[in-house]
Short mmCIF file of C-alpha atoms in Angstrom, two decimals:
data_model
loop_
_atom_site.label_atom_id
_atom_site.label_comp_id
_atom_site.label_asym_id
_atom_site.label_seq_id
_atom_site.Cartn_x
_atom_site.Cartn_y
_atom_site.Cartn_z
CA UNK A 1 -3.73 29.18 13.67
CA UNK A 2 -0.99 28.88 16.44
CA UNK A 3 2.29 27.15 16.74
CA UNK A 4 0.88 24.18 18.38
CA UNK A 5 -2.11 23.71 15.59
CA UNK A 6 -0.40 25.19 12.50
CA UNK A 7 -2.17 24.82 9.45
CA UNK A 8 -0.23 21.68 7.97
CA UNK A 9 -1.22 19.29 11.11
CA UNK A 10 -4.01 17.33 9.42
CA UNK A 11 -0.99 16.53 6.85
CA UNK A 12 0.43 13.96 9.46
CA UNK A 13 -2.56 12.28 10.46
CA UNK A 14 -3.39 11.69 6.66
CA UNK A 15 0.03 10.57 6.25
CA UNK A 16 -0.56 7.95 9.18
CA UNK A 17 -3.44 6.90 7.73
CA UNK A 18 -2.05 6.25 4.21
CA UNK A 19 0.93 4.56 5.62
CA UNK A 20 -1.37 2.03 7.76
CA UNK A 21 -3.29 0.51 4.78
CA UNK A 22 -0.46 0.82 2.03
CA UNK A 23 1.78 -0.69 4.09
CA UNK A 24 -0.05 -3.67 5.74
CA UNK A 25 -1.41 -4.18 2.05
CA UNK A 26 2.11 -4.33 0.91
CA UNK A 27 2.41 -7.37 3.68
CA UNK A 28 -0.72 -8.92 2.85
CA UNK A 29 0.11 -8.79 -1.08
CA UNK A 30 3.49 -10.44 -0.19
CA UNK A 31 2.21 -13.29 1.96
CA UNK A 32 -0.84 -13.92 -0.04
CA UNK A 33 1.44 -14.08 -3.40
CA UNK A 34 4.15 -16.11 -1.82
CA UNK A 35 1.78 -18.78 -0.13
CA UNK A 36 -0.29 -18.83 -3.14
CA UNK A 37 2.77 -20.31 -5.25
CA UNK A 38 3.21 -22.94 -2.96
CA UNK A 39 0.02 -24.06 -2.82
CA UNK A 40 -0.42 -23.90 -6.65
CA UNK A 41 3.02 -25.82 -6.67
CA UNK A 42 2.13 -28.77 -4.25
CA UNK A 43 -2.02 -28.93 -5.18
CA UNK A 44 -0.14 -31.08 -8.44
CA UNK A 45 0.56 -33.17 -6.10
CA UNK A 46 -1.89 -33.23 -3.09
CA UNK A 47 -5.14 -31.65 -4.25
CA UNK A 48 -6.78 -32.52 -1.69
CA UNK A 49 -4.63 -30.59 0.58
CA UNK A 50 -5.44 -26.86 -0.74
CA UNK A 51 -8.31 -25.89 1.25
CA UNK A 52 -6.19 -26.73 4.78
CA UNK A 53 -3.23 -24.71 2.87
CA UNK A 54 -5.27 -21.79 2.81
CA UNK A 55 -4.38 -21.06 6.43
CA UNK A 56 -1.10 -18.43 5.13
CA UNK A 57 -3.55 -17.07 2.89
CA UNK A 58 -6.32 -16.23 5.44
CA UNK A 59 -3.43 -14.86 8.04
CA UNK A 60 -1.94 -12.75 5.64
CA UNK A 61 -5.47 -11.25 4.63
CA UNK A 62 -5.84 -10.29 8.33
CA UNK A 63 -3.02 -8.50 8.45
CA UNK A 64 -4.87 -6.26 5.43
CA UNK A 65 -7.61 -6.22 8.20
CA UNK A 66 -5.41 -4.61 10.80
CA UNK A 67 -4.41 -1.81 8.61
CA UNK A 68 -8.02 -1.29 7.11
CA UNK A 69 -8.92 -0.87 11.15
CA UNK A 70 -6.35 1.60 11.97
CA UNK A 71 -6.49 3.49 8.69
CA UNK A 72 -10.50 3.83 9.30
CA UNK A 73 -9.87 5.13 12.69
CA UNK A 74 -7.50 7.81 12.11
CA UNK A 75 -9.63 9.23 9.03
CA UNK A 76 -13.21 9.57 11.08
CA UNK A 77 -10.60 11.37 13.55
CA UNK A 78 -9.14 13.58 11.16
CA UNK A 79 -9.94 17.62 10.71
CA UNK A 80 -8.94 20.90 10.08
CA UNK A 81 -6.16 22.80 11.55
CA UNK A 82 -7.21 24.25 14.99
CA UNK A 83 -9.61 21.29 15.92
CA UNK A 84 -7.02 18.83 15.16
CA UNK A 85 -3.35 19.90 16.25
CA UNK A 86 -0.07 18.78 15.95
CA UNK A 87 -0.27 16.15 18.32
CA UNK A 88 -3.29 14.64 17.28
CA UNK A 89 -1.53 14.78 13.82
CA UNK A 90 2.20 13.12 15.35
CA UNK A 91 0.04 10.40 17.34
CA UNK A 92 -2.02 9.57 14.08
CA UNK A 93 1.02 9.62 11.84
CA UNK A 94 2.95 6.94 14.78
CA UNK A 95 -0.32 5.14 14.94
CA UNK A 96 0.10 4.42 11.10
CA UNK A 97 3.56 3.23 10.92
CA UNK A 98 3.43 1.20 13.78
CA UNK A 99 0.75 -0.74 12.33
CA UNK A 100 2.20 -0.54 8.92
CA UNK A 101 5.63 -1.36 8.98
CA UNK A 102 4.71 -4.71 11.34
CA UNK A 103 2.27 -5.49 8.63
CA UNK A 104 4.92 -5.50 6.08
CA UNK A 105 7.04 -7.94 8.43
CA UNK A 106 4.38 -9.94 9.53
CA UNK A 107 3.46 -10.84 5.99
CA UNK A 108 7.01 -11.60 4.78
CA UNK A 109 7.58 -13.96 7.74
CA UNK A 110 3.63 -15.53 6.85
CA UNK A 111 4.43 -15.49 3.34
CA UNK A 112 7.75 -17.39 3.49
CA UNK A 113 6.84 -19.77 6.11
CA UNK A 114 3.50 -20.60 4.23
CA UNK A 115 5.21 -21.35 1.16
CA UNK A 116 7.73 -23.89 2.86
CA UNK A 117 4.79 -24.92 5.29
CA UNK A 118 2.48 -25.91 2.36
CA UNK A 119 5.19 -27.62 0.38
CA UNK A 120 6.39 -29.42 3.32
CA UNK A 121 3.44 -30.46 4.64
CA UNK A 122 2.24 -32.33 1.14
CA UNK A 123 5.32 -34.33 1.72
CA UNK A 124 4.76 -34.82 5.46
CA UNK A 125 1.16 -34.67 6.69
CA UNK A 126 2.63 -34.41 10.56
CA UNK A 127 4.26 -31.11 9.94
CA UNK A 128 0.72 -29.55 9.73
CA UNK A 129 0.54 -28.70 13.16
CA UNK A 130 4.21 -26.55 13.33
CA UNK A 131 3.55 -24.65 10.25
CA UNK A 132 0.51 -23.42 12.10
CA UNK A 133 2.35 -22.50 15.02
CA UNK A 134 5.18 -20.77 13.46
CA UNK A 135 2.23 -18.95 10.91
CA UNK A 136 0.99 -17.71 14.42
CA UNK A 137 3.70 -16.60 16.01
CA UNK A 138 4.14 -14.33 12.54
CA UNK A 139 0.30 -13.19 12.67
CA UNK A 140 1.58 -11.77 16.24
CA UNK A 141 3.97 -9.93 15.47
CA UNK A 142 1.16 -7.82 13.32
CA UNK A 143 -1.27 -7.77 16.47
CA UNK A 144 1.96 -6.11 18.50
CA UNK A 145 1.47 -3.53 15.48
CA UNK A 146 -2.27 -3.17 16.13
CA UNK A 147 -2.13 -2.97 19.71
CA UNK A 148 0.51 0.11 19.64
CA UNK A 149 -1.67 1.91 17.34
CA UNK A 150 -4.39 1.95 18.93
CA UNK A 151 -2.85 2.85 21.71
CA UNK A 152 -1.73 5.81 19.96
CA UNK A 153 -4.82 6.76 18.28
CA UNK A 154 -7.09 6.72 21.40
CA UNK A 155 -4.60 8.78 23.07
CA UNK A 156 -6.07 11.99 21.66
CA UNK B 1 33.62 -16.51 -21.44
CA UNK B 2 29.63 -17.15 -21.52
CA UNK B 3 26.91 -14.48 -23.18
CA UNK B 4 26.53 -12.81 -19.76
CA UNK B 5 29.00 -12.46 -17.51
CA UNK B 6 27.51 -12.10 -14.35
CA UNK B 7 30.46 -10.12 -12.31
CA UNK B 8 30.93 -7.44 -15.01
CA UNK B 9 29.19 -4.10 -14.18
CA UNK B 10 27.14 -5.62 -11.67
CA UNK B 11 27.70 -3.24 -9.07
CA UNK B 12 27.75 0.04 -11.18
CA UNK B 13 23.79 0.35 -10.97
CA UNK B 14 23.65 -0.09 -7.04
CA UNK B 15 26.93 2.46 -7.04
CA UNK B 16 25.11 4.90 -9.09
CA UNK B 17 22.07 4.97 -6.66
CA UNK B 18 24.16 5.19 -3.49
CA UNK B 19 26.30 8.09 -4.98
CA UNK B 20 22.92 9.97 -5.72
CA UNK B 21 21.59 9.43 -2.26
CA UNK B 22 24.98 10.79 -0.88
CA UNK B 23 25.09 13.70 -2.96
CA UNK B 24 21.37 14.05 -1.86
CA UNK B 25 22.03 13.89 1.42
CA UNK B 26 25.06 16.05 1.56
CA UNK B 27 23.00 18.59 -0.06
CA UNK B 28 20.23 18.68 2.23
CA UNK B 29 22.65 19.18 5.24
CA UNK B 30 24.48 21.86 3.84
CA UNK B 31 21.79 23.75 2.73
CA UNK B 32 20.58 23.38 6.69
CA UNK B 33 23.91 24.35 7.93
CA UNK B 34 24.13 27.22 5.41
CA UNK B 35 20.50 28.61 6.98
CA UNK B 36 22.03 27.80 10.49
CA UNK B 37 25.39 29.45 10.30
CA UNK B 38 23.71 32.58 8.69
CA UNK B 39 21.70 33.46 11.60
CA UNK B 40 18.19 32.08 9.69
CA UNK B 41 17.66 29.06 11.37
CA UNK B 42 14.11 29.68 11.50
CA UNK B 43 13.66 29.62 7.72
CA UNK B 44 14.79 26.18 7.00
CA UNK B 45 11.03 25.08 7.72
CA UNK B 46 9.37 21.96 6.57
CA UNK B 47 5.93 22.93 7.74
CA UNK B 48 6.44 26.00 5.38
CA UNK B 49 7.14 23.93 2.61
CA UNK B 50 4.03 21.66 3.34
CA UNK B 51 1.75 24.77 3.67
CA UNK B 52 2.78 26.53 0.30
CA UNK B 53 2.66 23.90 -2.14
CA UNK B 54 -0.67 24.53 -3.55
CA UNK B 55 -3.77 22.62 -2.05
CA UNK B 56 -4.23 22.17 -5.74
CA UNK B 57 -0.51 20.45 -6.57
CA UNK B 58 -1.51 18.32 -3.62
CA UNK B 59 -4.92 17.17 -4.76
CA UNK B 60 -4.31 17.15 -8.32
CA UNK B 61 -1.24 14.77 -7.92
CA UNK B 62 -3.08 12.49 -5.25
CA UNK B 63 -5.93 12.00 -8.66
CA UNK B 64 -2.74 11.34 -10.87
CA UNK B 65 -0.93 9.17 -8.59
CA UNK B 66 -4.46 7.09 -8.14
CA UNK B 67 -5.15 6.06 -11.79
CA UNK B 68 -1.59 5.80 -12.72
CA UNK B 69 -0.09 3.39 -10.06
CA UNK B 70 -3.58 1.34 -10.45
CA UNK B 71 -3.00 0.94 -14.06
CA UNK B 72 1.00 0.08 -13.02
CA UNK B 73 -0.22 -2.70 -10.90
CA UNK B 74 -3.02 -4.21 -12.82
CA UNK B 75 -0.84 -4.05 -16.18
CA UNK B 76 1.75 -5.65 -14.29
CA UNK B 77 -0.44 -8.71 -12.63
CA UNK B 78 -1.86 -8.84 -16.41
CA UNK B 79 1.56 -9.63 -17.95
CA UNK B 80 3.26 -11.69 -14.91
CA UNK B 81 -0.21 -14.41 -15.38
CA UNK B 82 -0.43 -13.84 -18.83
CA UNK B 83 2.80 -14.79 -19.70
CA UNK B 84 2.03 -17.90 -17.61
CA UNK B 85 -1.25 -18.61 -19.54
CA UNK B 86 0.20 -18.37 -22.91
CA UNK B 87 3.04 -20.68 -21.77
CA UNK B 88 1.26 -23.53 -20.21
CA UNK B 89 -1.11 -23.02 -22.90
CA UNK B 90 1.46 -24.78 -25.30
CA UNK B 91 0.74 -28.14 -23.75
CA UNK B 92 -2.81 -27.63 -22.59
CA UNK B 93 -5.08 -25.14 -24.67
CA UNK B 94 -7.99 -25.93 -22.71
CA UNK B 95 -6.90 -23.80 -20.25
CA UNK B 96 -7.11 -20.52 -22.29
CA UNK B 97 -10.31 -19.44 -21.73
CA UNK B 98 -10.82 -20.50 -18.13
CA UNK B 99 -7.96 -18.36 -16.71
CA UNK B 100 -9.02 -15.49 -18.64
CA UNK B 101 -10.86 -14.94 -15.46
CA UNK B 102 -7.68 -14.39 -13.71
CA UNK B 103 -6.67 -11.46 -16.21
CA UNK B 104 -10.28 -9.85 -15.38
CA UNK B 105 -9.24 -10.09 -11.59
CA UNK B 106 -5.70 -8.01 -12.63
CA UNK B 107 -8.48 -5.43 -14.65
CA UNK B 108 -10.93 -4.76 -11.55
CA UNK B 109 -7.69 -3.47 -9.95
CA UNK B 110 -7.85 -0.86 -12.68
CA UNK B 111 -11.40 -0.36 -12.22
CA UNK B 112 -10.89 0.50 -8.67
CA UNK B 113 -8.40 3.51 -9.68
CA UNK B 114 -10.13 4.97 -11.93
CA UNK B 115 -13.62 4.81 -9.74
CA UNK B 116 -11.33 6.87 -6.98
CA UNK B 117 -9.72 9.14 -9.60
CA UNK B 118 -13.11 10.42 -10.78
CA UNK B 119 -14.48 10.60 -7.16
CA UNK B 120 -11.48 12.44 -5.94
CA UNK B 121 -11.40 14.76 -9.32
CA UNK B 122 -15.42 15.90 -8.34
CA UNK B 123 -13.60 17.65 -5.30
CA UNK B 124 -11.42 20.15 -7.32
CA UNK B 125 -13.08 23.68 -8.82
CA UNK B 126 -12.32 27.25 -8.53
CA UNK B 127 -11.86 29.15 -5.59
CA UNK B 128 -11.63 33.02 -5.11
CA UNK B 129 -9.45 34.71 -2.87
CA UNK B 130 -11.84 35.84 -0.13
CA UNK B 131 -12.52 31.67 0.13
CA UNK B 132 -9.15 31.27 0.79
CA UNK B 133 -8.83 33.75 3.55
CA UNK B 134 -12.25 32.57 5.56
CA UNK B 135 -11.60 28.74 4.39
CA UNK B 136 -7.71 28.37 4.64
CA UNK B 137 -7.26 25.88 7.05
CA UNK B 138 -10.20 23.82 5.37
CA UNK B 139 -8.47 23.95 1.85
CA UNK B 140 -5.34 23.18 3.25
CA UNK B 141 -6.97 19.93 4.68
CA UNK B 142 -8.71 19.04 1.69
CA UNK B 143 -5.62 19.10 -0.16
CA UNK B 144 -3.63 16.37 2.09
CA UNK B 145 -6.54 14.17 2.33
CA UNK B 146 -7.16 14.03 -1.54
CA UNK B 147 -3.67 13.72 -2.14
CA UNK B 148 -3.39 10.78 0.81
CA UNK B 149 -6.36 9.39 -0.81
CA UNK B 150 -5.00 9.10 -3.99
CA UNK B 151 -1.75 7.92 -2.97
CA UNK B 152 -2.96 5.00 -0.77
CA UNK B 153 -5.28 3.57 -3.74
CA UNK B 154 -2.21 3.87 -6.25
CA UNK B 155 -0.26 2.06 -3.92
CA UNK B 156 -2.72 -0.36 -2.50
CA UNK B 157 -3.87 -1.31 -6.20
CA UNK B 158 -0.23 -1.59 -7.27
CA UNK B 159 0.13 -4.47 -4.49
CA UNK B 160 -3.13 -5.94 -5.36
CA UNK B 161 -2.60 -6.20 -8.90
CA UNK B 162 0.92 -7.75 -8.61
CA UNK B 163 -0.05 -10.50 -6.14
CA UNK B 164 -3.25 -11.29 -8.02
CA UNK B 165 -0.97 -11.70 -11.26
CA UNK B 166 1.62 -14.07 -9.48
CA UNK B 167 -1.11 -16.05 -7.96
CA UNK B 168 -3.09 -16.49 -11.44
CA UNK B 169 0.19 -17.08 -12.78
CA UNK B 170 0.13 -20.16 -10.35
CA UNK B 171 -3.47 -21.21 -10.91
CA UNK B 172 -2.51 -21.39 -14.82
CA UNK B 173 0.40 -23.58 -13.98
CA UNK B 174 -1.53 -25.77 -11.97
CA UNK B 175 -4.84 -26.17 -14.02
CA UNK B 176 -2.34 -27.20 -17.21
CA UNK B 177 -1.43 -30.17 -15.17
CA UNK B 178 -4.71 -31.02 -13.29
CA UNK B 179 -8.18 -29.36 -14.53
CA UNK B 180 -9.65 -29.51 -11.10
CA UNK B 181 -7.36 -27.34 -9.37
CA UNK B 182 -8.19 -24.01 -11.17
CA UNK B 183 -11.13 -23.02 -9.26
CA UNK B 184 -9.73 -23.92 -6.14
CA UNK B 185 -6.66 -21.69 -6.57
CA UNK B 186 -9.13 -19.31 -7.48
CA UNK B 187 -9.77 -18.86 -3.67
CA UNK B 188 -6.45 -17.49 -3.22
CA UNK B 189 -6.92 -15.06 -6.22
CA UNK B 190 -10.24 -13.61 -4.36
CA UNK B 191 -8.40 -13.08 -1.16
CA UNK B 192 -5.52 -11.12 -3.04
CA UNK B 193 -8.31 -9.12 -4.81
CA UNK B 194 -9.63 -7.88 -1.37
CA UNK B 195 -6.73 -6.12 -0.63
CA UNK B 196 -7.44 -3.60 -3.47
CA UNK B 197 -10.89 -2.97 -1.90
CA UNK B 198 -9.64 -2.00 1.25
CA UNK B 199 -7.43 0.72 -0.47
CA UNK B 200 -10.99 1.70 -2.08
CA UNK B 201 -12.65 1.83 1.15
CA UNK B 202 -10.15 3.91 3.06
CA UNK B 203 -9.98 6.37 0.21
CA UNK B 204 -13.51 7.07 0.18
CA UNK B 205 -13.60 7.44 3.98
CA UNK B 206 -10.59 9.83 3.66
CA UNK B 207 -11.52 11.73 0.40
CA UNK B 208 -15.00 11.94 -0.07
CA UNK B 209 -16.46 15.20 0.09
CA UNK B 210 -13.14 17.37 0.77
CA UNK B 211 -13.91 20.15 -1.51
CA UNK B 212 -11.55 22.80 -2.77
CA UNK B 213 -14.07 24.83 -4.36
CA UNK B 214 -16.40 27.73 -4.01
CA UNK B 215 -19.89 26.96 -4.97
#
């Protein structure tokens, strides 16, 4: 047990894995629930638009998959203290935080835009393309978190 | 003056929270400064706290958090969707049997929690002092892994349960207006349910076979 690989090094790696999946799940849950409310409300007026309006829900689910991928990569790379040093631990912790908080932010964006978008599309069908474009920009925020998380995780 | 005066006492809970945070911050900083100014700066050691909290504490807290927060999420989802089912059912009592599916989706979240808690608790057993000397790093790591496996299960299932509950509430209200809508809005609930499943997958990856035992 040295100063560079103390026994508590895996704590930060485990916390990174947990942060990745937990915060990405919060974002995905918010996106799913908020869009779901919008879809359920507009389905009463336009039942045939339900399947097209599932798009925000799917994009929110993809955020949870980003978190799942990073958490699985971190969990597979975990080990006990001298093999897994403090550098590995903090890299994995940073990876988990980056994909996690980016997932929360993207999930909030997708949820609010999805809710307003499906309600607007039900009243004005030409808005559908615009809603999808805005949702893509929101999804890309989660992707940025995934990119940085992968860079950090493969750095050791 | 109405029965609920929104401007009276609105800020007292928020002020109480801020006061608690600031007091905690001041205590933490002054303890750190005390150590520094009396020449014992190296003793203010977060790593010492992490290592000296027993691995059994970490592991058992993980198990407790897994089951309790999962059940909290399931219950929260159930009351959100249940209130809507019963409320919408006043004018459309036909919805009550079909919408129990939403309640069952919330129950599944609690089942995920109990499965993970049972998997994690099998790893905790008796150890001898000699084993602690030879396997010190392994036991410390396993304690952390079990804690975070349980924590992530609990938190993912909390989010999943509330999400499924909110969507189930929307499904019940839409079903009351038009009976064909329920099955299509159920698709959204399935997406929400997948979130808890992802938590289970990672918890099994992280916490499987991380034994704190001598056998």
